[in-house]
Short mmCIF file of C-alpha atoms and ligand atoms in Angstrom, two decimals:
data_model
loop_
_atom_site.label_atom_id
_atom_site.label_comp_id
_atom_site.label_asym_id
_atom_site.label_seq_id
_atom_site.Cartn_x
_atom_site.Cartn_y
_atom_site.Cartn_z
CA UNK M 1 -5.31 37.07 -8.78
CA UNK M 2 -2.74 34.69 -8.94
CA UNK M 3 -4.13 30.61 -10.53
CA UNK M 4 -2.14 27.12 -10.50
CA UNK M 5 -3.88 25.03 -13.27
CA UNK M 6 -3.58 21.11 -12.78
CA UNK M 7 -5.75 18.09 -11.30
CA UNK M 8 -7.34 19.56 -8.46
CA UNK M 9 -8.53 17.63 -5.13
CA UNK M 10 -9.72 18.79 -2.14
CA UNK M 11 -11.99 17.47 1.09
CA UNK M 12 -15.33 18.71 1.15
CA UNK M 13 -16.58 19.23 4.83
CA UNK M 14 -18.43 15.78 4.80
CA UNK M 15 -14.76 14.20 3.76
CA UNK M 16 -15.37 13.06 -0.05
CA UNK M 17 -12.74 13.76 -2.15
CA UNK M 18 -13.65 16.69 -5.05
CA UNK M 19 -11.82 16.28 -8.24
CA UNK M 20 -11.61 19.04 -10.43
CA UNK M 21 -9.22 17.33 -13.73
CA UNK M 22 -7.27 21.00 -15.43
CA UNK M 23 -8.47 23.65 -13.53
CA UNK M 24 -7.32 26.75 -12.23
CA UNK M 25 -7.05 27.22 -8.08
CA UNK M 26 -7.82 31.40 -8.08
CA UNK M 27 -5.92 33.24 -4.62
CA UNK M 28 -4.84 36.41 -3.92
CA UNK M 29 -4.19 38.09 -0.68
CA UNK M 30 -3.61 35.02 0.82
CA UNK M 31 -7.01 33.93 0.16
CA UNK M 32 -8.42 31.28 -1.99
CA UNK M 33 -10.91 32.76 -4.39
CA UNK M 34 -12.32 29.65 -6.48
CA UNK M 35 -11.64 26.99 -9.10
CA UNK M 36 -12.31 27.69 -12.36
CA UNK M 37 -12.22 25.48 -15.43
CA UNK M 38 -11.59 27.97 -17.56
CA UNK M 39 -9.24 30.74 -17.06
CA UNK M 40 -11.13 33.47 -16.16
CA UNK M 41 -10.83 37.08 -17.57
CA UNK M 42 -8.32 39.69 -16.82
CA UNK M 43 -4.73 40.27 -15.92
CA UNK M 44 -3.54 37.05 -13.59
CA UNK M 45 -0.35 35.21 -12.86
CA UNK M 46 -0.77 31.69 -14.36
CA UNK M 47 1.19 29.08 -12.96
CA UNK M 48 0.80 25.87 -15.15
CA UNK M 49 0.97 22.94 -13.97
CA UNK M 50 -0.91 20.82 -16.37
CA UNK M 51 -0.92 16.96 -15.04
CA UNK M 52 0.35 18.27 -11.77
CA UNK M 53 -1.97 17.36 -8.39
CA UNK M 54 -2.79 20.64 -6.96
CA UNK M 55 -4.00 20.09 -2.91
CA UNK M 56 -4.29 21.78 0.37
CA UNK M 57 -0.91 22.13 2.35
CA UNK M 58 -1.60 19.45 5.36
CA UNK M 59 -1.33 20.16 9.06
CA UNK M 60 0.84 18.32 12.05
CA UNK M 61 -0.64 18.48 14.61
CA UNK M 62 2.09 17.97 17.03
CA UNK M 63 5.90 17.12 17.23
CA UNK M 64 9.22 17.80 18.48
CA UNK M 65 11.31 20.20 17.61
CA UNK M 66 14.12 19.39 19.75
CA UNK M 67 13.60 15.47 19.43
CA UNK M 68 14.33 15.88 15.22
CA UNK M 69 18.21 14.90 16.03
CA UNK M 70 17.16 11.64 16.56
CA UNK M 71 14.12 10.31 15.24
CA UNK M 72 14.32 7.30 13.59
CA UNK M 73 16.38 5.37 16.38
CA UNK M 74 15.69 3.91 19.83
CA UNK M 75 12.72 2.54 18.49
CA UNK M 76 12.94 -0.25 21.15
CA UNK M 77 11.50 0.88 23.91
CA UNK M 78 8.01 2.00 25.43
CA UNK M 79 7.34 5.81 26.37
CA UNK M 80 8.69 6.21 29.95
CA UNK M 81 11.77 4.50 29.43
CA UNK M 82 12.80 6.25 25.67
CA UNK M 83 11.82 9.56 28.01
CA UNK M 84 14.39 9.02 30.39
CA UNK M 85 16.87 7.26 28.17
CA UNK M 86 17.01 9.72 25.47
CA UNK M 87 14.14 12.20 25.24
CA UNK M 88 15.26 14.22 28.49
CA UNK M 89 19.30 14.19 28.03
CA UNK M 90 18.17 15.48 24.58
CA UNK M 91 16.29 18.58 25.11
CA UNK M 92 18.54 19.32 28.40
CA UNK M 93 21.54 20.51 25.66
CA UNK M 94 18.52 22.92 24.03
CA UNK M 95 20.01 25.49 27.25
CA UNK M 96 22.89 25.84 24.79
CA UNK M 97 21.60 28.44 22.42
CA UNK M 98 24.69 27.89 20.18
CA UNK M 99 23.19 23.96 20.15
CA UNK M 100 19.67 24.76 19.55
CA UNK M 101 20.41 27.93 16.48
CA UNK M 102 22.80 24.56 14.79
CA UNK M 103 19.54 22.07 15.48
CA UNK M 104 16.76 24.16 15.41
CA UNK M 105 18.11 25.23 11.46
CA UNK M 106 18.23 21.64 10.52
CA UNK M 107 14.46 21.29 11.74
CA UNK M 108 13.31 24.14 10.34
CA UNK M 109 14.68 23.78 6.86
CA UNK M 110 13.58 20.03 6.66
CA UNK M 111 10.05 20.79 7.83
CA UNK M 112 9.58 24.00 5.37
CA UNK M 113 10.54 21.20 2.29
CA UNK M 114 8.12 18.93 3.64
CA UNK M 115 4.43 18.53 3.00
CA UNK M 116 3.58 20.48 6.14
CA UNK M 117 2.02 24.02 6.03
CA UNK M 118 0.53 24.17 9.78
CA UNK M 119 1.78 23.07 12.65
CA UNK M 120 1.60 22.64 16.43
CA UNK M 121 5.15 21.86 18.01
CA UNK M 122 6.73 21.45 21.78
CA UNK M 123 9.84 23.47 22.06
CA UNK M 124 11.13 22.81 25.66
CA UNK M 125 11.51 23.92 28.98
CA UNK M 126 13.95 26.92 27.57
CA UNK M 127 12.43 30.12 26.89
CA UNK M 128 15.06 31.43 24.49
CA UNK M 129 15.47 28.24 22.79
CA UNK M 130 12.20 28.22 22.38
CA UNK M 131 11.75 32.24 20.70
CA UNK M 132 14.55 31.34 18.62
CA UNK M 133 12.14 28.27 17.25
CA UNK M 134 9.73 30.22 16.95
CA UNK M 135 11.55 33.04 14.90
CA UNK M 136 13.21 30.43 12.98
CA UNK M 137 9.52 29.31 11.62
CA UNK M 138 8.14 32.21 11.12
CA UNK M 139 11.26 33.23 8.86
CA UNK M 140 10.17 29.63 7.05
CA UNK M 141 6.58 31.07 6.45
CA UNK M 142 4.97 28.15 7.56
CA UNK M 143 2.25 29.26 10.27
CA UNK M 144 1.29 27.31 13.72
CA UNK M 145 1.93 26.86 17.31
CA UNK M 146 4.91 26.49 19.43
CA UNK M 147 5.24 26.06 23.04
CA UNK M 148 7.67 26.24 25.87
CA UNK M 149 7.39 23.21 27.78
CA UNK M 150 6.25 22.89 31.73
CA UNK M 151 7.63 20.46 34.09
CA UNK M 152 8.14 20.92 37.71
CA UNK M 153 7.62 17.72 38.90
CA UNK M 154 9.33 13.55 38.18
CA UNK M 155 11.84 14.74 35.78
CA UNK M 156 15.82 14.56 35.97
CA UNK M 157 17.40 17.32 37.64
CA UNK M 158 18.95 18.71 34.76
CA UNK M 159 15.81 18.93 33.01
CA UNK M 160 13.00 20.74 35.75
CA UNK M 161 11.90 23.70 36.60
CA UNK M 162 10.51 25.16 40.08
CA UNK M 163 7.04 26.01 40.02
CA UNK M 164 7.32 29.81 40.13
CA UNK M 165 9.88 29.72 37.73
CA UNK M 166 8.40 28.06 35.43
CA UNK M 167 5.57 30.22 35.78
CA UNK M 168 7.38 33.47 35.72
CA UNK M 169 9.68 31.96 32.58
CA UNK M 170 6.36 31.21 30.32
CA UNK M 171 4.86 34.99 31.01
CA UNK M 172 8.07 36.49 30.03
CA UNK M 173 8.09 33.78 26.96
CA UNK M 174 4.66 35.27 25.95
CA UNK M 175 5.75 38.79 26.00
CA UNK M 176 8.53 38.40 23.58
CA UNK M 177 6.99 36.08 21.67
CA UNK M 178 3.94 38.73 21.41
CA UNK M 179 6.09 40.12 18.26
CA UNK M 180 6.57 36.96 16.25
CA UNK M 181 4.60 36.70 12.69
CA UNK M 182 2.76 34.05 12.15
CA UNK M 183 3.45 31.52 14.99
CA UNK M 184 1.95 32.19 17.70
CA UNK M 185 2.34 30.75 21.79
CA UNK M 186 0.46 27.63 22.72
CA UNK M 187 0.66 26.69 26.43
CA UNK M 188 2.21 23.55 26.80
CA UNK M 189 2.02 21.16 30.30
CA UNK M 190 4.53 18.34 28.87
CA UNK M 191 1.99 15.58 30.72
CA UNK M 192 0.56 15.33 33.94
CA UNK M 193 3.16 13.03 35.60
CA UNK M 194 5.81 16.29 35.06
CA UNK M 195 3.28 18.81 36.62
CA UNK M 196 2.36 19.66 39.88
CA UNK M 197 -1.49 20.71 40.88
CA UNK M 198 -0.37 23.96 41.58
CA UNK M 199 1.62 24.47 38.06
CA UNK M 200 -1.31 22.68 36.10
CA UNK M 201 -3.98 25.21 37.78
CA UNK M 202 -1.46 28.23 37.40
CA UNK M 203 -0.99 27.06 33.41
CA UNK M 204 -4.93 26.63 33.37
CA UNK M 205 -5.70 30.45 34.57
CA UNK M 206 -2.58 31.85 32.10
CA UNK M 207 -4.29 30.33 29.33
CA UNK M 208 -8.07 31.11 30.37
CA UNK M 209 -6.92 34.83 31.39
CA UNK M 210 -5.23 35.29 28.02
CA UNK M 211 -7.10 32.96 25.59
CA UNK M 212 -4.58 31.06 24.41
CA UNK M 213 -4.41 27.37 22.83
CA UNK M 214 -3.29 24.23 25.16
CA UNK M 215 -1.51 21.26 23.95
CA UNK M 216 -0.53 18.17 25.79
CA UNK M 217 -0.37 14.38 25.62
CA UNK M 218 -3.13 12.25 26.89
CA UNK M 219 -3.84 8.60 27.55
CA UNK M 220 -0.83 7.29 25.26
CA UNK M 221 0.72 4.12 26.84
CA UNK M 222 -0.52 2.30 29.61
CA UNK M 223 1.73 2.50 32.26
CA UNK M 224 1.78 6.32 31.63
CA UNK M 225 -1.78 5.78 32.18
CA UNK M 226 -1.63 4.18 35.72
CA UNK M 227 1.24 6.40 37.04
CA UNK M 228 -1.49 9.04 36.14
CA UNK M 229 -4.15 7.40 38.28
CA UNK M 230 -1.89 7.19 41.07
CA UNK M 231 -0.65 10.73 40.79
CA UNK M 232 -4.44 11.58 40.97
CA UNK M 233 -6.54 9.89 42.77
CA UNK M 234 -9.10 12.38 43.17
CA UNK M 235 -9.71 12.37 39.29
CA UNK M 236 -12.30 10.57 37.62
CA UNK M 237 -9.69 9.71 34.44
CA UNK M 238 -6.45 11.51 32.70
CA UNK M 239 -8.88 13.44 31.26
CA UNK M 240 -10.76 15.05 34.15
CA UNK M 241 -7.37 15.80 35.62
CA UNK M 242 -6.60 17.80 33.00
CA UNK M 243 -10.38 19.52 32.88
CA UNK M 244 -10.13 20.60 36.90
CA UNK M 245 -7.58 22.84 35.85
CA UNK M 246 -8.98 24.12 32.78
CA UNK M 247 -6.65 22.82 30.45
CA UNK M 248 -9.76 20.51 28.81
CA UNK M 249 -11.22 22.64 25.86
CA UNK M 250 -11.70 25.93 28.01
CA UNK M 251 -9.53 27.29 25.14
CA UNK M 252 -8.88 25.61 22.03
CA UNK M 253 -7.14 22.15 22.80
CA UNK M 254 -4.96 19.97 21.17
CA UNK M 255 -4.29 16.31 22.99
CA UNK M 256 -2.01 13.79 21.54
CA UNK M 257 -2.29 10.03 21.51
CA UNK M 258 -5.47 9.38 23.30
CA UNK M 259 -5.46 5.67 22.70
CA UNK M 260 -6.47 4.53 25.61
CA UNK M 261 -9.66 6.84 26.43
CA UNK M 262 -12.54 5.41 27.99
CA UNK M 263 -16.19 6.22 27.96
CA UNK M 264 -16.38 9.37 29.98
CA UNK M 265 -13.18 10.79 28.33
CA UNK M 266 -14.41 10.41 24.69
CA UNK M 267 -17.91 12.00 26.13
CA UNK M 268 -15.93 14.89 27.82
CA UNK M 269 -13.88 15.43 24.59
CA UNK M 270 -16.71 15.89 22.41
CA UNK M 271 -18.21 18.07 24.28
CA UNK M 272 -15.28 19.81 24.56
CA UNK M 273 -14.08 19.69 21.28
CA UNK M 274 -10.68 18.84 22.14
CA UNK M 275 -8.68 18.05 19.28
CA UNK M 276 -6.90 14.87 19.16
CA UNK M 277 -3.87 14.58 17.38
CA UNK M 278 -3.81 10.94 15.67
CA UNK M 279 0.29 10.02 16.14
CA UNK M 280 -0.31 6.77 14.26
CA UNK M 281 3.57 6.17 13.88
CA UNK M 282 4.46 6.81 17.10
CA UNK M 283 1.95 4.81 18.89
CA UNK M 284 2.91 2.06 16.76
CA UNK M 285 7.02 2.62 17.45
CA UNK M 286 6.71 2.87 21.48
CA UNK M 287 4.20 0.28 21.01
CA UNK M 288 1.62 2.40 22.98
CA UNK M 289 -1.28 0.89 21.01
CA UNK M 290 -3.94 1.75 18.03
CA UNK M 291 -5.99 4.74 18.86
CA UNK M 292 -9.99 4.41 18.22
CA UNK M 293 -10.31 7.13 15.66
CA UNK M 294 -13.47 5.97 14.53
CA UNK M 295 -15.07 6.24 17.89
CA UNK M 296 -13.85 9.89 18.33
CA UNK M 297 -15.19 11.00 14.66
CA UNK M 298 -18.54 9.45 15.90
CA UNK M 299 -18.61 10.75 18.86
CA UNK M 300 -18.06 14.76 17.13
CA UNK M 301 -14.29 14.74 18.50
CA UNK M 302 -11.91 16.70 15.89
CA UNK M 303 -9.23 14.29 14.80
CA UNK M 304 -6.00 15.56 12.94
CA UNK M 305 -3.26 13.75 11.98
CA UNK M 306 0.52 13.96 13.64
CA UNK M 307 3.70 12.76 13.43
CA UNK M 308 5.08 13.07 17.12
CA UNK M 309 8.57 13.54 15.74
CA UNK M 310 10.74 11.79 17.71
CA UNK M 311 7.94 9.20 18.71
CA UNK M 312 7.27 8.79 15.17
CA UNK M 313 10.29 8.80 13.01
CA UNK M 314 9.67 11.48 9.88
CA UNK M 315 8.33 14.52 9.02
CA UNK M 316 6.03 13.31 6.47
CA UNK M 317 2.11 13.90 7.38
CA UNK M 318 1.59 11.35 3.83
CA UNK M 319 3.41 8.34 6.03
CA UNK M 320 0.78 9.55 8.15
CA UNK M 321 -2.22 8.79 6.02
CA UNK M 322 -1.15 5.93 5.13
CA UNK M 323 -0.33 4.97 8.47
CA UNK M 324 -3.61 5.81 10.22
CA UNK M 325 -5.58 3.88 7.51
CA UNK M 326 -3.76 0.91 7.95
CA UNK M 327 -3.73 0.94 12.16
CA UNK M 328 -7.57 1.37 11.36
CA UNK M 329 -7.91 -1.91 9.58
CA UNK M 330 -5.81 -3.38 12.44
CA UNK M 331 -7.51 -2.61 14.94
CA UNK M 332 -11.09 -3.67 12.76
CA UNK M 333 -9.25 -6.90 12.58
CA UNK M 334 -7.90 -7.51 15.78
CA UNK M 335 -10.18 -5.29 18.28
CA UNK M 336 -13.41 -4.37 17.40
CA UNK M 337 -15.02 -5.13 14.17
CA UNK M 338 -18.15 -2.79 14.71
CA UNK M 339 -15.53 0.29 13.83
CA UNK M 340 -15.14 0.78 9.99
CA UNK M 341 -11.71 1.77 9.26
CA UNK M 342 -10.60 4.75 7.41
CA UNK M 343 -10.89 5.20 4.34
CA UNK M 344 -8.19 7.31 2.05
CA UNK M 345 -10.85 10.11 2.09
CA UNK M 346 -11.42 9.98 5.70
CA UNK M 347 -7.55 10.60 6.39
CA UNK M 348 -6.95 13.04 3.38
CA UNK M 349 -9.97 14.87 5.26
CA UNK M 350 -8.06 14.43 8.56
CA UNK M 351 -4.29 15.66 7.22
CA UNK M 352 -5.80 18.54 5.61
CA UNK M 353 -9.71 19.76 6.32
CA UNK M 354 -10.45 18.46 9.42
CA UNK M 355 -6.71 18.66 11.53
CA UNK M 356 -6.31 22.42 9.42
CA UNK M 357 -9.77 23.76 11.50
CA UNK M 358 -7.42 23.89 14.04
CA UNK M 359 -5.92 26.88 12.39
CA UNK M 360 -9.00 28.91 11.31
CA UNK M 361 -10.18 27.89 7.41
CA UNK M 362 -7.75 25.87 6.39
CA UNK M 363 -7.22 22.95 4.84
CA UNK M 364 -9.88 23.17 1.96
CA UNK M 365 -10.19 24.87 -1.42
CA UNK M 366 -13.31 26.85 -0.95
CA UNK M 367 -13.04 30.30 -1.44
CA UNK M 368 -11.97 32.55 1.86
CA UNK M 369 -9.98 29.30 2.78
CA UNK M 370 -6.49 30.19 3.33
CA UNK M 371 -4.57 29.82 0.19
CA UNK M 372 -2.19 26.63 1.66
CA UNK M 373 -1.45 24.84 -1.35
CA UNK M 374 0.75 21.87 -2.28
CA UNK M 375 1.89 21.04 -6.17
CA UNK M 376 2.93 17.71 -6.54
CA UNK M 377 4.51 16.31 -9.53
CA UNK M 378 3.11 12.38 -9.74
CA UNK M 379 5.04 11.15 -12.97
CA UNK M 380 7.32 9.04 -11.29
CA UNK M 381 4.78 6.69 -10.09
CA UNK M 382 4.51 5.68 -13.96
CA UNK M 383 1.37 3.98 -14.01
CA UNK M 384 0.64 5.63 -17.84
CA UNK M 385 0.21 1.90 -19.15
CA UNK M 386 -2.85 1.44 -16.52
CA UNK M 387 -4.73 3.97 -18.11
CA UNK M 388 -6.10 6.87 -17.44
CA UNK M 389 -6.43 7.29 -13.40
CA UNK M 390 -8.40 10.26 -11.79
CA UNK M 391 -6.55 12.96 -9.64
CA UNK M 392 -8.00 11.21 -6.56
CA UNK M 393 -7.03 7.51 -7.25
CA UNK M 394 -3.39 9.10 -8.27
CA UNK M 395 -3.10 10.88 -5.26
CA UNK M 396 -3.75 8.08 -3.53
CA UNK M 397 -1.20 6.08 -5.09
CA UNK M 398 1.30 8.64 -4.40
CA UNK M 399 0.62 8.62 -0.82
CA UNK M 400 1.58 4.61 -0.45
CA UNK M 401 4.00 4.65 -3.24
CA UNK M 402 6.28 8.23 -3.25
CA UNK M 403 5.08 10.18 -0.02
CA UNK M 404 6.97 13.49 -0.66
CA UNK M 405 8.67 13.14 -3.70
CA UNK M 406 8.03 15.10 -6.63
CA UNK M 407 7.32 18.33 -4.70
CA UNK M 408 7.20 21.62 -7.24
CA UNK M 409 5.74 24.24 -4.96
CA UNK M 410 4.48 25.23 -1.74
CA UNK M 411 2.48 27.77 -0.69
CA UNK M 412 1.04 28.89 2.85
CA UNK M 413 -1.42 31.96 3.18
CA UNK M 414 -0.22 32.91 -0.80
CA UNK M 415 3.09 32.86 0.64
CA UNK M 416 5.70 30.86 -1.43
CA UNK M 417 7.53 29.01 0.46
CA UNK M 418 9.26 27.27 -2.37
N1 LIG L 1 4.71 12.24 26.89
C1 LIG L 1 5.40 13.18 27.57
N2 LIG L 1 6.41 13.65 26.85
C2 LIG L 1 6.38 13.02 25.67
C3 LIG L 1 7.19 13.09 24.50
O1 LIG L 1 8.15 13.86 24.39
N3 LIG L 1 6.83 12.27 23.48
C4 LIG L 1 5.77 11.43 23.56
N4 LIG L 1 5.47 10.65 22.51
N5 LIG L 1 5.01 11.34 24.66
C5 LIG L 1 5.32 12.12 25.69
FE1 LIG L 2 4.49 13.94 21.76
#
């Protein structure tokens, strides 16, 4: 068995915060086996961290791969028009494998440093771009989702497919990606204004035939919203558009954005459990709105947290905590006070136990959990002369103060990553 001693914290499944001050995190074959507070007997690799805070790795549940090259500018503009302007002349250069080994490298490496252990990601329309993503990440050792976009339909010439194509271009994707460790194929409808009928309900029966996970965007901004109702007029919402083709929680389901849901849709996603990926960053930075988190967590909707890389502008799932909490209070303030806001537990729960479910047990320190773990170093938030604060409040101060400083090591499935 290999242990990490330091301040432990983890999310039980009712999202409090455990503390567990110098202990020792137990794993071995990839498995976490308990938390001890003393060491326990026999031979074992001790790794000691003493005053180190020892958590679960935290999961993104969706973001660009090919949008990384410029996040963090053209911050200006709502969703259709950042598409067009920059988001499609982007991933058109991804055809160039030579472009996407140099860019895809640069991704990779930044996101294996980061915070993240599990991830779902859009590649793009490019089948070999795409493998070459996906080998790239599973060379990393962080696990997740990738998937090779769909569009047929409303998109610049330079960046569509034709139906059959795109059809025939995502089987052959899933054969060779069939091979990869660790990151497996996620089908991946970009959004309903770049897909036919016919591709959605082809995508729908791939992924019901074969079992595989869906991820899309969903209610986001609102005039992505309207062009949906007038693409559809036979559906009830965004939502039901999606669920005539089976691409609504038939298989496990990951929908970003959904801030702009209404009552049917949140009914029709618990039921579903479709996962929404909380992108509080990017809603805020193409001003698509505040998301009602609260309403999906009462309604039994799994929430996880996201970045959206290039809609939201870093890598760092902390920024995202932090984020989420403070949209929540927003939107308490300024939209409906009846919805608490989140609490630091509720979105450490949300980054790590809740968005990690995803991805089988993950997220938590309980033992058969996968052993994701996260050792942070917190001295440089030098708050020694306050006195003596508990893992928890620490942590929390190092998620406003130092997100992703401080780093030591990084583990996913007992896998050191570094
Ligand atoms: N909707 C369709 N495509 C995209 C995208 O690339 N980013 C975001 N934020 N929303 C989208
Ligand atoms: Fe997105």
């Amino acid at each position: 068995m290999q242990l990490i001693k330091g301040d432990i914290v983890y999310s039980s499944q009712d999202a409090r915060l455990i503390e567990r001050k110098d202990s020792y995190l137990g794993f071995e074959n990839g498995k976490i086996t308990g938390i001890y507070d003393s060491l326990p007997e026999g031979e074992h690799e001790v790794l000691d961290r003493t005053g180190c805070l020892v958590i679960p790795g935290l999961s993104d549940l969706h973001l660009h791969a090919p949008q990384y090259q410029y996040a963090g500018i053209y911050m200006d503009e709502e969703l259709l028009e950042w598409l067009e302007k920059h988001t499609f002349p982007e991933e058109s250069k991804y055809k160039d494998i030579g472009y996407a080994e140099k860019a895809y490298g640069m991704f990779v490496d930044d996101l294996a440093k980061s915070e993240t252990t599990r991830f779902a990601v859009f590649g793009t329309i490019h089948r070999k771009s795409t493998l070459l993503l996906m080998k790239k990440l599973s060379a990393s050792g962080l696990k997740g989702f990738v998937g090779k976009v769909n569009m047929d339909r409303n998109s610049p010439e330079y960046l569509i497919e034709k139906t059959d194509d795109s059809i025939d271009e995502t089987k052959a994707w899933l054969d060779e990606a069939a091979s990869i460790d660790g990151v497996g194929p996620i089908i991946t409808p970009r959004f309903i204004p770049s897909c036919s009928n016919e591709l959605l309900e082809r995508l729908g029966v791939l992924a019901t035939e074969r079992g595989l996970p869906v991820q899309s965007h969903l209610d986001e901004n609102p005039s992505e919203v309207e062009w949906v109702k007038s693409l559809c007029p036979w559906s009830r919402s965004y939502s039901d558009a999606y669920d005539r083709f089976s691409l609504f929680g038939t298989t496990p389901t990951i929908m970003a954005h959904s801030v702009w849901p209404d009552d049917d849709e949140i009914a029709l996603m618990g039921k579903r459990k479709v996962f929404v990926a909380h992108s509080p960053s990017s809603n805020a930075n193409l001003s698509s709105g505040i998301a009602p988190v609260r309403r999906f967590l009462d309604n039994g909707i799994p929430v996880g947290l996201a970045t959206d890389v290039a809609g939201g502008s870093t890598l760092s799932m902390f920024r995202m905590m932090t984020s989420a909490i403070e949209q929540s209070k927003l939107r308490w303030r300024y939209v409906d006070s009846s919805l608490r806001p989140l609490t630091f537990a509720e979105a450490f729960h949300l980054a790590t136990r809740m968005g990690g479910s995803f991805f089988g047990k993950v997220g938590a320190f309980e033992p058969g959990f996968e052993a994701d773990i996260l050792v942070i170093d917190p001295s440089m938030l030098h708050t020694t002369l306050y006195g003596d604060l508990s893992p928890a409040e620490r942590l929390e101060a190092y998620c406003y103060r130092k997100p992703g400083e401080g780093l030591m090591d990084k583990f996913v499935a007992g896998r050191r990553i570094f």
